[in-house]
Each structure stands twice: as C-alpha cells, then as structure tokens.
Amino acid sequence: MNSLTGTRALARLALRLDRVRLTVWVLGLAVMPMGTAANYLKLYPTEEDLRAVSGVLANPSLVALSGPLHDVSIGALTAWKIGVTEFILVGLMSLLTVVRHTRTEEETGRLELLRATVIGRHAPLTAALLVTGLADLAIAVLIALGLLATGLPVAGSVAFGLATGLVGILFAAIAAAAAQLTESARAASGIAGAVLGGTYLLRAVGDTGPAWLSWLSPTGWAIHLRPYADERWWVALLFAGFAAVFAAVGYTLTGRRDVGAGLLPERPGPATASPALRSPLALAWRLHRGLLLGWTVGLALTGAVMGGAAVGIGNLESPNQQLTDILSRMGGRNGLTDAFLAAIFGITGMVAAAYTVQATLRLRQEESSGRVEALLATRVGRLRWAASHLTFALLGTALLLAVAGVGGGLVYGAQVHDVGGQVGRLLGAALVQLPAAWVLAGLGTALVGLAPRLSSLTWAALIVSVLLFELGALFGLSQWVVDLTPFAHVPKVPGSAFTVTPLLWLTVVAVALGAAGLAGLRRRDMPVA
C-alpha cells in the first residue's frame, strides 16, 4: 500500500469538518486588508497627508509594534497597519488546523480507527497540509484581488497576498513537525504557538536594534518582502525552503513513531499517586502547570520588550495630530508615551485572553477525551471539578498580566530612572485588562455547560473581539458594534482617567455567564461527544 493512500478522502473529510471554521478564517483575513486600504484612501487623500503621517511612523516605538514603513503610499501604509496582524492570525490559523487534523485525531483515537481502513502512513499529515495550504492560497489570492479592487498597484497587492499566504504555509509546516514531538495536541499547539510568538518578538527587537535579528523571524521576512516598495521577490524562497525543511522533518518523524506516541515520550509516573494529588485542584494544577509556565515566560518577555520600546515615543521632536489620532484609537489620550503604553497593554490583555480561553476549554477537552468520567465516578462533584480548572483560567490570567506589567515596568522604569513608580503604573495598566478576559472565560464556561459542541466558538469570540477593537474605528464601524467586545470598555490607563464602573460591569457579565454555564453543566448528560 502506498504511504499516501487515502489522502484525498481524508482531505475531503477535513474540509467537511472545517467548512465553517475555515470559511470564516479565509473571509475574515481576506477582507481586512481591503477594508484598511479603502479607509486609508479616505483618511489620507493627498500626498501631503501621507507624508505627514509617514514621518511619525518611523518612530522606533511604532516600528517595534508594527514594523517599518517602507514607502510613502496608501499601499505601504496599509501593509504597515495590517501586515503584522495578518501574519500572526494566518500563522495561528495554519498551526491550529494542522494540529487539529493530525495530533488531535491521534489523541482522541479517531485516527487509529481510520488507520484500520486503507489509509497510508503519511496520508493524514498530507491531507492536513493540503487543506491548510489550500486555505492559505485562498487567503493570498483574495487579499491580492481585494487590494487590486481598491485601486492599489498590482505588484504590491500580489506581494502582500503572497507574504500572508507564505507565512501561513510555513507555520503549517512548523506545526507538522511539532505534532510529532509530543503525545498531546495542546502541547503541540503550544510549541508551534511559542515559535509564532517568538518570531514577533525577534522581529520587534530586530527592527529597532540589530537588523539581523529580524532576518531570523518569518514575520520579519514577510515585512522584508516589501509590498508596495520595490518588492523583494527572492524573500519568498526563504519561506519555501524552510517550509520544505519542516515538512520533511514532519514526514520523517511520522514514519519513525507509533500511532498515538510522540518523539518525546511521556515519562512513566510512580506506581502510586502522590498525596498531593488527592484533590481536584491539585490534579488541575498538574494538568495546567506546563501551559501556565510557558505563557508566564512569554508574557514576561513581551512586557519587557514593549516596555523598552515605549521610550522612543517620548523622543519625537514634534508630535502631530496624526500620531495622536493613531495612538488614541489604540488607547489613551493624555501624553503620547502613556497612550502608547495603554495601547501595548490593551494588546497584551487580548493575548493573555488566549490563555484564558485555552484554560477554560480544558473542561471540554477533559470531557471529550473521556477522562472526566473516571474522576466523577469518585466523590468529586461536577461543580468542584469545573471550579478546579476555572481557578487556573481566572487566576492564571491574573498572573500573566501581572508579570507582563512588572516586566514592562522594570524595563521602562530603568530607562526613565523611575523603577518604583513605573512598576506600579504599568502593573495597574496590565491588571485592568483582567475583567475583559474573564468575560471570555465566562462565555467559554457557558458554552461548555449549555452547548458543549459549540464551545470552540469561544475562540471565534476572541478573534472577533481583537478585530473589532483594533480595526473598528479605522473601518468606521458604529460605536455600538465596537462596544460588543469587552476590551472596548477597559479604562485606557495610563493616559486616561481610571473608572471602576466598567470593570465591575464586565465582572458581573463574566459571573453571570459562568453561573449559567455551571448550572447547565450540573444538569446535562456527560460526556457529550
């Protein structure tokens, strides 16, 4: 039997299972650049307007956030504004899709059933890469067509679409290799996600410091392809070469391990359980600790890097209204540095919310895997079991935001010679994001309890929240639409007056959603496949 036998059938199955999910991803990522370009054509109708805003976007702090602006044009400005967001999201979509159709299928046992039929050894991985590659290709083509429809140059439009698609293909290949390393789908997603986050930090440091660091990052490569600014088409070869290498690693490791096993085998535990595992909370700690540690390190580094980048905003010799408007849309109104810091921690809050969602949905993962049945067969009740996991979703998010705030405060404070004062300010700027993240925990709990098959929509809620918050004002959306995201109600501190009322309302919403979910979880059948 050929090792690729059954690839077509598995690809069709994956497309059927992901028909809604991938459609939303593809259309969402395709529309954003077109909408951004159309709005910039209205905001900056003359070359003088473009030159005014282009000058301030060369500030190192903004370069760290979104990369360098390579040319004075609507196309280049669009690529600067939306590029990094597109690259991160398409990378996330690709790695999650590949892991879902490889390691997740193994972990749940479905792949073993499929392998009992006429399915080749490499067919599942090939099908996952094929489906993800088709989605990335569709995104690239639709982005190029959308930008062309707004009247932007052909070469730049094609280059931007190509850069986005290539980032997705590369991270699909990285996920293919990561999926072979561990027995857990969550760990595989964590490894690939850590690489994705690391590429952003490398790019941020390299664009404002040693330039060679940016060339170590695929996100940096996409920016260095320079859409709308003397395109460097040869950069695409870097993506192709490394994607081929990671895909080859994935195929090689697939052929050298057993189904369900990972290259890094699980260590055998002791013959008897530790007394420390006698409670559901202790078991939840054992399950969450690796994830929490990885996120803690990542958020600490992110806070430190962005705190260091904030100093550059204060070096502007003549701040103008365009820069103030940009930063005000991102957060804060009083003082450019404070506005930048508020924007940074607003983004950090949304990043930390990804952990919140991941930890909350561990409830559904434990149920679908069948492990919760054995636990509930003891004296442990459903609510006690759920509370043990939600403790880490809620308090773990608080820890992540705290380390980001402290890290940013230490680095920024050291540069302005006010460590004591800045640590407190930036810790507060980080922690005000907490109730908004808790709303997503409440939503995830509600879906797990009331509609478990729809629990993955919590991820969609997070992505929609990010897009509305970051791009709602640019797209000219009504304020009530932007207000649908909980992050729109967080006080923009430092930079604006702190008000506790919206935080209390967000907490009330989170508690109400969580209570509804727990009530549903207590009454419904378990498990639900």
Short mmCIF file of C-alpha atoms in Angstrom, two decimals:
data_model
loop_
_atom_site.label_atom_id
_atom_site.label_comp_id
_atom_site.label_asym_id
_atom_site.label_seq_id
_atom_site.Cartn_x
_atom_site.Cartn_y
_atom_site.Cartn_z
CA MET A 1 0.00 0.00 0.00
CA ASN A 2 1.28 3.46 -0.91
CA SER A 3 2.06 5.72 2.07
CA LEU A 4 -0.24 8.40 0.61
CA THR A 5 -3.21 6.13 0.01
CA GLY A 6 -6.41 7.74 1.27
CA THR A 7 -5.10 11.31 1.19
CA ARG A 8 -7.95 12.54 -0.99
CA ALA A 9 -10.62 11.01 1.24
CA LEU A 10 -9.02 12.45 4.40
CA ALA A 11 -8.70 15.88 2.79
CA ARG A 12 -12.38 15.82 1.84
CA LEU A 13 -13.28 14.81 5.40
CA ALA A 14 -11.15 17.63 6.86
CA LEU A 15 -12.74 20.17 4.51
CA ARG A 16 -16.19 18.99 5.51
CA LEU A 17 -15.42 19.19 9.22
CA ASP A 18 -13.82 22.63 8.89
CA ARG A 19 -16.08 24.09 6.24
CA VAL A 20 -17.49 26.78 8.54
CA ARG A 21 -14.34 27.39 10.56
CA LEU A 22 -12.04 27.79 7.55
CA THR A 23 -14.58 29.89 5.65
CA VAL A 24 -14.70 32.39 8.50
CA TRP A 25 -10.90 32.47 8.75
CA VAL A 26 -10.39 32.91 5.00
CA LEU A 27 -13.01 35.60 4.50
CA GLY A 28 -12.01 37.49 7.64
CA LEU A 29 -8.32 37.58 6.75
CA ALA A 30 -9.10 38.49 3.13
CA VAL A 31 -11.41 41.40 3.93
CA MET A 32 -9.23 43.20 6.49
CA PRO A 33 -6.50 44.49 4.11
CA MET A 34 -9.08 45.64 1.56
CA GLY A 35 -11.10 47.47 4.20
CA THR A 36 -7.95 49.06 5.64
CA ALA A 37 -6.84 50.32 2.24
CA ALA A 38 -10.30 51.72 1.42
CA ASN A 39 -10.42 53.63 4.68
CA TYR A 40 -6.90 55.00 4.30
CA LEU A 41 -7.87 56.34 0.86
CA LYS A 42 -10.49 58.43 2.66
CA LEU A 43 -8.31 59.43 5.62
CA TYR A 44 -5.26 60.50 3.58
CA PRO A 45 -6.49 61.77 0.20
CA THR A 46 -3.40 63.88 -0.64
CA GLU A 47 0.31 63.18 -0.78
CA GLU A 48 0.91 65.84 1.88
CA ASP A 49 -1.31 63.94 4.30
CA LEU A 50 0.59 60.75 3.58
CA ARG A 51 3.97 62.36 4.07
CA ALA A 52 2.90 63.85 7.40
CA VAL A 53 1.79 60.51 8.84
CA SER A 54 4.70 58.60 7.27
CA GLY A 55 7.23 60.75 9.07
CA VAL A 56 5.91 59.94 12.53
CA LEU A 57 5.50 56.22 11.80
CA ALA A 58 9.28 55.96 11.54
CA ASN A 59 9.41 56.38 15.33
CA PRO A 60 11.21 53.34 16.88
CA SER A 61 8.34 52.60 19.24
CA LEU A 62 5.85 52.28 16.39
CA VAL A 63 8.38 50.33 14.33
CA ALA A 64 8.65 47.84 17.20
CA LEU A 65 4.89 47.50 17.25
CA SER A 66 4.13 47.11 13.53
CA GLY A 67 7.42 47.13 11.64
CA PRO A 68 8.99 49.76 9.38
CA LEU A 69 7.08 51.77 6.79
CA HIS A 70 8.95 51.20 3.52
CA ASP A 71 7.34 53.84 1.29
CA VAL A 72 5.02 56.85 1.27
CA SER A 73 1.89 55.41 -0.32
CA ILE A 74 -1.54 54.08 0.60
CA GLY A 75 -0.39 50.56 -0.21
CA ALA A 76 2.69 50.75 2.02
CA LEU A 77 0.66 52.32 4.82
CA THR A 78 -1.91 49.51 4.54
CA ALA A 79 0.81 46.88 4.70
CA TRP A 80 2.28 48.60 7.77
CA LYS A 81 -1.04 48.87 9.61
CA ILE A 82 -2.49 45.42 8.96
CA GLY A 83 0.54 43.35 7.99
CA VAL A 84 1.73 42.04 11.36
CA THR A 85 -1.85 41.32 12.44
CA GLU A 86 -2.46 39.34 9.25
CA PHE A 87 0.77 37.38 9.62
CA ILE A 88 0.08 36.42 13.24
CA LEU A 89 -3.52 35.40 12.54
CA VAL A 90 -2.76 33.37 9.41
CA GLY A 91 0.05 31.62 11.27
CA LEU A 92 -2.33 30.84 14.13
CA MET A 93 -4.99 29.53 11.75
CA SER A 94 -2.50 27.28 9.97
CA LEU A 95 -0.89 25.74 13.04
CA LEU A 96 -4.24 25.07 14.73
CA THR A 97 -5.64 23.45 11.59
CA VAL A 98 -2.67 21.13 11.11
CA VAL A 99 -2.57 20.09 14.77
CA ARG A 100 -6.33 19.52 14.81
CA HIS A 101 -6.19 17.11 11.86
CA THR A 102 -3.07 15.27 13.00
CA ARG A 103 -2.25 15.15 16.68
CA THR A 104 -5.80 15.79 17.91
CA GLU A 105 -7.10 12.95 15.75
CA GLU A 106 -4.48 10.66 17.27
CA GLU A 107 -5.09 11.78 20.83
CA THR A 108 -8.84 11.14 20.59
CA GLY A 109 -8.34 7.72 18.97
CA ARG A 110 -10.18 8.58 15.75
CA LEU A 111 -7.08 8.26 13.61
CA GLU A 112 -6.47 4.75 14.88
CA LEU A 113 -9.93 3.76 13.62
CA LEU A 114 -9.24 5.36 10.26
CA ARG A 115 -5.88 3.62 10.02
CA ALA A 116 -7.69 0.31 10.35
CA THR A 117 -9.01 1.00 6.84
CA VAL A 118 -6.97 1.54 3.68
CA ILE A 119 -5.04 4.62 4.84
CA GLY A 120 -1.34 5.14 4.14
CA ARG A 121 1.18 6.12 6.81
CA HIS A 122 1.66 9.68 5.55
CA ALA A 123 -1.90 10.30 4.34
CA PRO A 124 -3.20 12.10 7.47
CA LEU A 125 -0.31 14.57 7.57
CA THR A 126 -0.50 15.14 3.82
CA ALA A 127 -4.24 15.78 3.99
CA ALA A 128 -3.80 18.26 6.85
CA LEU A 129 -1.07 20.15 4.99
CA LEU A 130 -3.09 20.09 1.78
CA VAL A 131 -6.23 21.51 3.37
CA THR A 132 -4.28 24.17 5.26
CA GLY A 133 -2.28 25.06 2.16
CA LEU A 134 -5.48 25.49 0.14
CA ALA A 135 -6.84 27.83 2.82
CA ASP A 136 -3.59 29.84 2.79
CA LEU A 137 -3.68 30.00 -1.01
CA ALA A 138 -7.28 31.22 -0.97
CA ILE A 139 -6.34 33.92 1.55
CA ALA A 140 -3.40 35.06 -0.60
CA VAL A 141 -5.49 35.24 -3.79
CA LEU A 142 -8.43 37.02 -2.16
CA ILE A 143 -6.16 39.55 -0.44
CA ALA A 144 -4.49 40.39 -3.76
CA LEU A 145 -7.83 40.70 -5.58
CA GLY A 146 -9.32 42.82 -2.80
CA LEU A 147 -6.39 45.24 -2.78
CA LEU A 148 -6.50 45.45 -6.57
CA ALA A 149 -10.20 46.29 -6.34
CA THR A 150 -9.34 49.36 -4.22
CA GLY A 151 -7.04 50.61 -6.97
CA LEU A 152 -3.66 49.70 -5.46
CA PRO A 153 -0.73 48.63 -7.69
CA VAL A 154 -0.66 45.05 -8.97
CA ALA A 155 2.85 44.14 -7.83
CA GLY A 156 2.35 45.34 -4.26
CA SER A 157 -1.06 43.69 -3.96
CA VAL A 158 0.29 40.36 -5.16
CA ALA A 159 3.32 40.70 -2.87
CA PHE A 160 1.20 41.37 0.21
CA GLY A 161 -1.12 38.45 -0.56
CA LEU A 162 1.89 36.23 -1.23
CA ALA A 163 3.60 37.23 2.03
CA THR A 164 0.48 36.43 4.04
CA GLY A 165 -0.04 33.07 2.35
CA LEU A 166 3.61 32.07 2.73
CA VAL A 167 3.58 32.83 6.46
CA GLY A 168 0.60 30.52 6.80
CA ILE A 169 2.25 27.74 4.79
CA LEU A 170 5.45 27.97 6.82
CA PHE A 171 3.63 27.70 10.15
CA ALA A 172 1.61 24.80 8.81
CA ALA A 173 4.92 23.02 8.21
CA ILE A 174 6.22 24.02 11.65
CA ALA A 175 3.05 22.59 13.21
CA ALA A 176 3.52 19.39 11.19
CA ALA A 177 6.90 18.91 12.84
CA ALA A 178 5.67 19.98 16.30
CA ALA A 179 2.81 17.48 16.13
CA GLN A 180 5.32 14.63 16.00
CA LEU A 181 7.15 15.67 19.17
CA THR A 182 4.51 15.17 21.82
CA GLU A 183 1.52 12.97 22.58
CA SER A 184 -0.66 15.97 23.44
CA ALA A 185 -2.39 18.18 20.88
CA ARG A 186 -2.34 21.05 23.36
CA ALA A 187 1.42 20.71 23.80
CA ALA A 188 1.93 20.56 20.02
CA SER A 189 -0.13 23.73 19.57
CA GLY A 190 1.84 25.31 22.42
CA ILE A 191 5.18 24.54 20.78
CA ALA A 192 4.12 25.94 17.42
CA GLY A 193 2.42 28.91 19.10
CA ALA A 194 5.58 29.67 21.08
CA VAL A 195 7.53 29.77 17.83
CA LEU A 196 4.92 32.14 16.39
CA GLY A 197 5.15 34.47 19.39
CA GLY A 198 8.93 34.29 19.36
CA THR A 199 9.03 35.38 15.72
CA TYR A 200 7.07 38.51 16.62
CA LEU A 201 9.45 39.42 19.44
CA LEU A 202 12.50 38.74 17.27
CA ARG A 203 11.06 40.96 14.57
CA ALA A 204 10.28 43.74 17.06
CA VAL A 205 13.81 43.70 18.51
CA GLY A 206 15.46 43.38 15.11
CA ASP A 207 13.51 46.25 13.52
CA THR A 208 14.63 48.63 16.27
CA GLY A 209 18.05 47.16 17.07
CA PRO A 210 20.37 44.61 15.45
CA ALA A 211 18.81 44.22 11.99
CA TRP A 212 19.99 40.61 11.60
CA LEU A 213 17.54 39.51 14.32
CA SER A 214 14.66 40.48 12.06
CA TRP A 215 16.02 38.10 9.42
CA LEU A 216 15.66 35.24 11.89
CA SER A 217 11.90 35.78 12.01
CA PRO A 218 9.37 34.65 9.37
CA THR A 219 7.29 37.66 10.36
CA GLY A 220 10.34 39.77 9.56
CA TRP A 221 10.75 38.01 6.21
CA ALA A 222 7.17 38.90 5.27
CA ILE A 223 7.85 42.55 6.04
CA HIS A 224 11.18 42.43 4.17
CA LEU A 225 9.34 41.23 1.07
CA ARG A 226 8.41 44.95 0.97
CA PRO A 227 4.92 45.09 -0.61
CA TYR A 228 4.40 48.38 -2.47
CA ALA A 229 8.08 49.34 -2.04
CA ASP A 230 10.41 47.74 -4.61
CA GLU A 231 9.29 44.20 -3.83
CA ARG A 232 11.96 41.65 -2.96
CA TRP A 233 10.50 38.55 -4.57
CA TRP A 234 13.51 36.43 -3.66
CA VAL A 235 12.43 36.51 0.02
CA ALA A 236 9.72 34.01 -0.96
CA LEU A 237 12.49 31.45 -1.41
CA LEU A 238 13.23 31.64 2.33
CA PHE A 239 9.66 30.64 3.09
CA ALA A 240 9.69 27.85 0.52
CA GLY A 241 13.00 26.45 1.72
CA PHE A 242 12.19 26.41 5.43
CA ALA A 243 8.65 25.14 4.84
CA ALA A 244 10.13 22.23 2.89
CA VAL A 245 12.61 21.51 5.70
CA PHE A 246 9.96 21.47 8.46
CA ALA A 247 7.56 19.43 6.35
CA ALA A 248 10.33 16.92 5.65
CA VAL A 249 11.02 16.69 9.38
CA GLY A 250 7.33 16.05 10.00
CA TYR A 251 7.19 13.26 7.42
CA THR A 252 10.39 11.66 8.67
CA LEU A 253 9.25 11.62 12.29
CA THR A 254 5.81 10.32 11.32
CA GLY A 255 7.45 7.25 9.83
CA ARG A 256 9.54 6.60 12.94
CA ARG A 257 6.95 6.61 15.71
CA ASP A 258 3.90 4.63 16.70
CA VAL A 259 0.40 6.00 16.22
CA GLY A 260 -0.54 7.98 19.31
CA ALA A 261 3.06 8.27 20.50
CA GLY A 262 5.38 11.24 20.30
CA LEU A 263 9.09 11.56 19.64
CA LEU A 264 9.36 12.85 23.22
CA PRO A 265 7.64 10.03 25.13
CA GLU A 266 5.70 10.68 28.28
CA ARG A 267 7.71 9.82 31.37
CA PRO A 268 6.23 6.94 33.37
CA GLY A 269 4.80 8.07 36.67
CA PRO A 270 5.31 6.49 40.07
CA ALA A 271 3.47 3.30 40.95
CA THR A 272 1.33 5.15 43.47
CA ALA A 273 -0.03 8.66 43.24
CA SER A 274 1.42 11.41 45.37
CA PRO A 275 -0.69 12.56 48.32
CA ALA A 276 -0.54 15.99 46.70
CA LEU A 277 -2.93 14.72 44.00
CA ARG A 278 -5.78 13.92 46.37
CA SER A 279 -7.89 16.94 45.38
CA PRO A 280 -9.33 18.07 42.02
CA LEU A 281 -7.45 21.36 42.39
CA ALA A 282 -4.14 19.52 42.73
CA LEU A 283 -4.91 17.46 39.64
CA ALA A 284 -5.85 20.61 37.73
CA TRP A 285 -2.53 22.17 38.75
CA ARG A 286 -0.73 19.13 37.38
CA LEU A 287 -2.59 19.49 34.08
CA HIS A 288 -2.22 23.27 33.76
CA ARG A 289 1.25 23.92 35.13
CA GLY A 290 3.20 23.43 31.90
CA LEU A 291 0.86 25.65 29.92
CA LEU A 292 0.86 28.32 32.62
CA LEU A 293 4.66 28.31 32.89
CA GLY A 294 5.12 28.72 29.14
CA TRP A 295 2.63 31.59 28.97
CA THR A 296 4.20 33.26 32.00
CA VAL A 297 7.64 33.31 30.40
CA GLY A 298 6.21 34.55 27.11
CA LEU A 299 4.19 37.40 28.66
CA ALA A 300 7.11 38.46 30.86
CA LEU A 301 9.34 38.76 27.77
CA THR A 302 6.62 40.56 25.83
CA GLY A 303 6.11 43.10 28.61
CA ALA A 304 9.83 43.71 28.91
CA VAL A 305 10.37 44.18 25.15
CA MET A 306 7.41 46.50 24.72
CA GLY A 307 8.23 48.43 27.89
CA GLY A 308 11.67 49.06 26.47
CA ALA A 309 10.18 50.19 23.16
CA ALA A 310 7.96 52.79 24.83
CA VAL A 311 10.84 55.19 25.49
CA GLY A 312 11.13 56.02 21.79
CA ILE A 313 7.71 57.66 21.70
CA GLY A 314 8.92 60.41 24.00
CA ASN A 315 11.78 61.20 21.61
CA LEU A 316 9.53 62.69 18.94
CA GLU A 317 10.63 66.26 18.37
CA SER A 318 7.29 67.48 17.05
CA PRO A 319 4.37 65.19 17.75
CA ASN A 320 1.50 65.83 15.36
CA GLN A 321 -2.21 65.14 15.24
CA GLN A 322 -1.88 62.07 13.02
CA LEU A 323 0.24 60.23 15.58
CA THR A 324 -2.05 61.35 18.39
CA ASP A 325 -5.07 60.02 16.48
CA ILE A 326 -3.39 56.68 15.82
CA LEU A 327 -2.44 56.19 19.45
CA SER A 328 -5.77 57.48 20.73
CA ARG A 329 -7.56 54.82 18.69
CA MET A 330 -5.32 52.22 20.29
CA GLY A 331 -5.72 53.61 23.81
CA GLY A 332 -5.33 56.72 25.88
CA ARG A 333 -5.41 60.46 25.15
CA ASN A 334 -3.11 62.26 27.58
CA GLY A 335 0.51 62.05 26.54
CA LEU A 336 1.98 60.05 23.71
CA THR A 337 4.06 57.74 25.90
CA ASP A 338 1.12 56.94 28.17
CA ALA A 339 -1.10 56.40 25.12
CA PHE A 340 1.46 54.01 23.67
CA LEU A 341 1.73 52.11 26.94
CA ALA A 342 -2.06 51.88 27.19
CA ALA A 343 -2.17 50.53 23.64
CA ILE A 344 0.55 47.98 24.38
CA PHE A 345 -1.19 46.63 27.46
CA GLY A 346 -4.51 46.59 25.65
CA ILE A 347 -2.92 44.24 23.14
CA THR A 348 -1.27 42.30 25.95
CA GLY A 349 -4.66 41.82 27.57
CA MET A 350 -6.03 40.27 24.39
CA VAL A 351 -3.00 38.00 24.12
CA ALA A 352 -3.45 36.88 27.73
CA ALA A 353 -7.11 36.20 26.94
CA ALA A 354 -5.94 33.47 24.57
CA TYR A 355 -4.60 31.63 27.62
CA THR A 356 -7.91 32.29 29.38
CA VAL A 357 -9.82 30.61 26.57
CA GLN A 358 -7.34 27.74 26.34
CA ALA A 359 -7.51 27.02 30.07
CA THR A 360 -11.30 27.32 30.19
CA LEU A 361 -11.82 24.94 27.29
CA ARG A 362 -9.75 22.34 29.12
CA LEU A 363 -13.11 21.45 30.67
CA ARG A 364 -14.40 20.36 27.28
CA GLN A 365 -11.17 18.61 26.41
CA GLU A 366 -11.27 16.52 29.58
CA GLU A 367 -14.87 15.60 28.85
CA SER A 368 -14.42 14.66 25.19
CA SER A 369 -11.35 12.57 25.99
CA GLY A 370 -13.35 10.51 28.50
CA ARG A 371 -11.06 11.23 31.44
CA VAL A 372 -13.67 13.15 33.39
CA GLU A 373 -15.90 10.07 33.71
CA ALA A 374 -13.37 8.30 35.90
CA LEU A 375 -12.99 11.37 38.07
CA LEU A 376 -16.70 11.94 38.51
CA ALA A 377 -17.15 8.28 39.43
CA THR A 378 -15.48 9.19 42.75
CA ARG A 379 -16.84 11.58 45.36
CA VAL A 380 -15.82 14.58 43.25
CA GLY A 381 -18.84 16.54 42.03
CA ARG A 382 -19.19 18.30 38.70
CA LEU A 383 -19.04 21.80 40.11
CA ARG A 384 -15.97 21.05 42.18
CA TRP A 385 -14.26 19.57 39.13
CA ALA A 386 -15.17 22.56 36.96
CA ALA A 387 -14.09 25.03 39.63
CA SER A 388 -10.65 23.44 39.82
CA HIS A 389 -9.99 24.22 36.15
CA LEU A 390 -11.64 27.64 36.20
CA THR A 391 -9.39 28.62 39.09
CA PHE A 392 -6.41 28.42 36.76
CA ALA A 393 -8.27 30.14 33.92
CA LEU A 394 -9.10 33.12 36.17
CA LEU A 395 -6.11 33.39 38.49
CA GLY A 396 -3.67 32.21 35.83
CA THR A 397 -4.72 35.13 33.62
CA ALA A 398 -4.15 37.49 36.53
CA LEU A 399 -0.65 36.07 36.94
CA LEU A 400 0.14 36.51 33.24
CA LEU A 401 -0.97 40.13 33.22
CA ALA A 402 0.91 40.82 36.42
CA VAL A 403 4.24 39.50 35.09
CA ALA A 404 3.74 41.46 31.85
CA GLY A 405 3.10 44.64 33.83
CA VAL A 406 6.04 44.10 36.14
CA GLY A 407 8.35 43.21 33.26
CA GLY A 408 7.33 46.30 31.32
CA GLY A 409 7.60 48.48 34.42
CA LEU A 410 11.09 47.25 35.28
CA VAL A 411 12.50 47.85 31.80
CA TYR A 412 10.71 51.13 31.13
CA GLY A 413 11.34 52.35 34.66
CA ALA A 414 15.06 51.58 34.37
CA GLN A 415 15.27 53.68 31.21
CA VAL A 416 13.48 56.68 32.72
CA HIS A 417 15.15 56.21 36.14
CA ASP A 418 11.86 55.59 37.97
CA VAL A 419 11.57 51.85 38.51
CA GLY A 420 9.49 52.10 41.67
CA GLY A 421 6.92 54.43 40.16
CA GLN A 422 6.64 52.79 36.74
CA VAL A 423 6.26 49.22 38.00
CA GLY A 424 3.13 50.22 39.89
CA ARG A 425 1.70 52.21 36.98
CA LEU A 426 2.24 49.51 34.39
CA LEU A 427 1.11 46.74 36.72
CA GLY A 428 -2.16 48.62 37.01
CA ALA A 429 -2.33 49.12 33.22
CA ALA A 430 -1.99 45.38 32.78
CA LEU A 431 -4.39 44.25 35.50
CA VAL A 432 -7.28 46.45 34.31
CA GLN A 433 -7.49 44.09 31.31
CA LEU A 434 -8.41 41.20 33.62
CA PRO A 435 -12.23 41.58 33.75
CA ALA A 436 -12.41 41.67 29.93
CA ALA A 437 -10.51 38.39 29.74
CA TRP A 438 -12.77 36.95 32.42
CA VAL A 439 -15.80 37.65 30.19
CA LEU A 440 -14.34 35.21 27.67
CA ALA A 441 -13.83 32.67 30.47
CA GLY A 442 -17.49 33.13 31.35
CA LEU A 443 -18.52 32.70 27.72
CA GLY A 444 -16.44 29.54 27.39
CA THR A 445 -17.96 28.12 30.57
CA ALA A 446 -21.47 28.95 29.34
CA LEU A 447 -20.87 27.17 26.05
CA VAL A 448 -19.31 24.13 27.72
CA GLY A 449 -22.26 23.88 30.09
CA LEU A 450 -25.13 24.71 27.75
CA ALA A 451 -23.91 23.88 24.22
CA PRO A 452 -20.70 21.83 24.52
CA ARG A 453 -20.46 21.10 20.81
CA LEU A 454 -20.22 24.86 20.18
CA SER A 455 -17.57 25.52 22.82
CA SER A 456 -14.91 26.23 20.17
CA LEU A 457 -16.86 29.39 19.32
CA THR A 458 -15.10 30.94 22.31
CA TRP A 459 -12.02 31.22 20.09
CA ALA A 460 -14.12 32.93 17.43
CA ALA A 461 -15.37 35.39 20.06
CA LEU A 462 -11.79 36.25 20.99
CA ILE A 463 -10.73 36.78 17.39
CA VAL A 464 -13.78 38.93 16.63
CA SER A 465 -13.06 40.96 19.78
CA VAL A 466 -9.49 41.59 18.65
CA LEU A 467 -10.57 42.66 15.15
CA LEU A 468 -13.34 44.94 16.37
CA PHE A 469 -11.13 46.58 18.97
CA GLU A 470 -8.13 47.10 16.69
CA LEU A 471 -9.85 47.92 13.40
CA GLY A 472 -13.39 49.02 14.30
CA ALA A 473 -12.57 52.74 14.35
CA LEU A 474 -10.47 52.50 11.19
CA PHE A 475 -13.33 50.78 9.34
CA GLY A 476 -15.76 53.43 10.55
CA LEU A 477 -17.97 50.96 12.42
CA SER A 478 -20.65 52.29 14.75
CA GLN A 479 -19.58 52.58 18.35
CA TRP A 480 -22.22 50.10 19.49
CA VAL A 481 -20.59 47.47 17.24
CA VAL A 482 -17.15 48.15 18.70
CA ASP A 483 -18.66 48.02 22.19
CA LEU A 484 -19.58 44.37 21.63
CA THR A 485 -16.01 43.48 22.54
CA PRO A 486 -15.33 43.52 26.29
CA PHE A 487 -11.92 45.12 25.71
CA ALA A 488 -13.59 48.30 24.42
CA HIS A 489 -14.81 49.01 27.98
CA VAL A 490 -11.45 48.73 29.73
CA PRO A 491 -10.09 52.08 31.03
CA LYS A 492 -7.13 53.21 28.88
CA VAL A 493 -4.57 53.60 31.62
CA PRO A 494 -2.06 55.11 31.87
CA GLY A 495 -3.20 58.10 29.86
CA SER A 496 -6.88 58.39 30.76
CA ALA A 497 -8.88 58.62 33.96
CA PHE A 498 -9.41 55.32 35.76
CA THR A 499 -13.04 54.39 36.31
CA VAL A 500 -14.03 51.25 38.16
CA THR A 501 -17.65 51.07 36.92
CA PRO A 502 -16.97 49.35 33.56
CA LEU A 503 -14.71 46.83 35.27
CA LEU A 504 -17.48 45.98 37.71
CA TRP A 505 -19.96 45.51 34.87
CA LEU A 506 -17.54 43.27 32.98
CA THR A 507 -17.07 41.20 36.13
CA VAL A 508 -20.85 40.91 36.56
CA VAL A 509 -21.23 39.72 32.96
CA ALA A 510 -18.42 37.18 33.44
CA VAL A 511 -20.01 35.86 36.64
CA ALA A 512 -23.46 35.63 35.04
CA LEU A 513 -22.16 33.71 32.04
CA GLY A 514 -20.10 31.43 34.25
CA ALA A 515 -23.03 30.75 36.57
CA ALA A 516 -25.26 29.87 33.62
CA GLY A 517 -22.63 27.51 32.29
CA LEU A 518 -22.12 25.79 35.62
CA ALA A 519 -25.86 25.38 36.04
CA GLY A 520 -26.07 23.75 32.63
CA LEU A 521 -23.05 21.57 33.35
CA ARG A 522 -24.70 20.32 36.52
CA ARG A 523 -27.87 19.24 34.72
CA ARG A 524 -26.84 17.93 31.30
CA ASP A 525 -25.60 14.49 30.33
CA MET A 526 -21.88 13.81 30.47
CA PRO A 527 -19.97 13.17 28.40
CA VAL A 528 -21.36 14.69 25.19
CA ALA A 529 -19.39 13.50 22.16
#
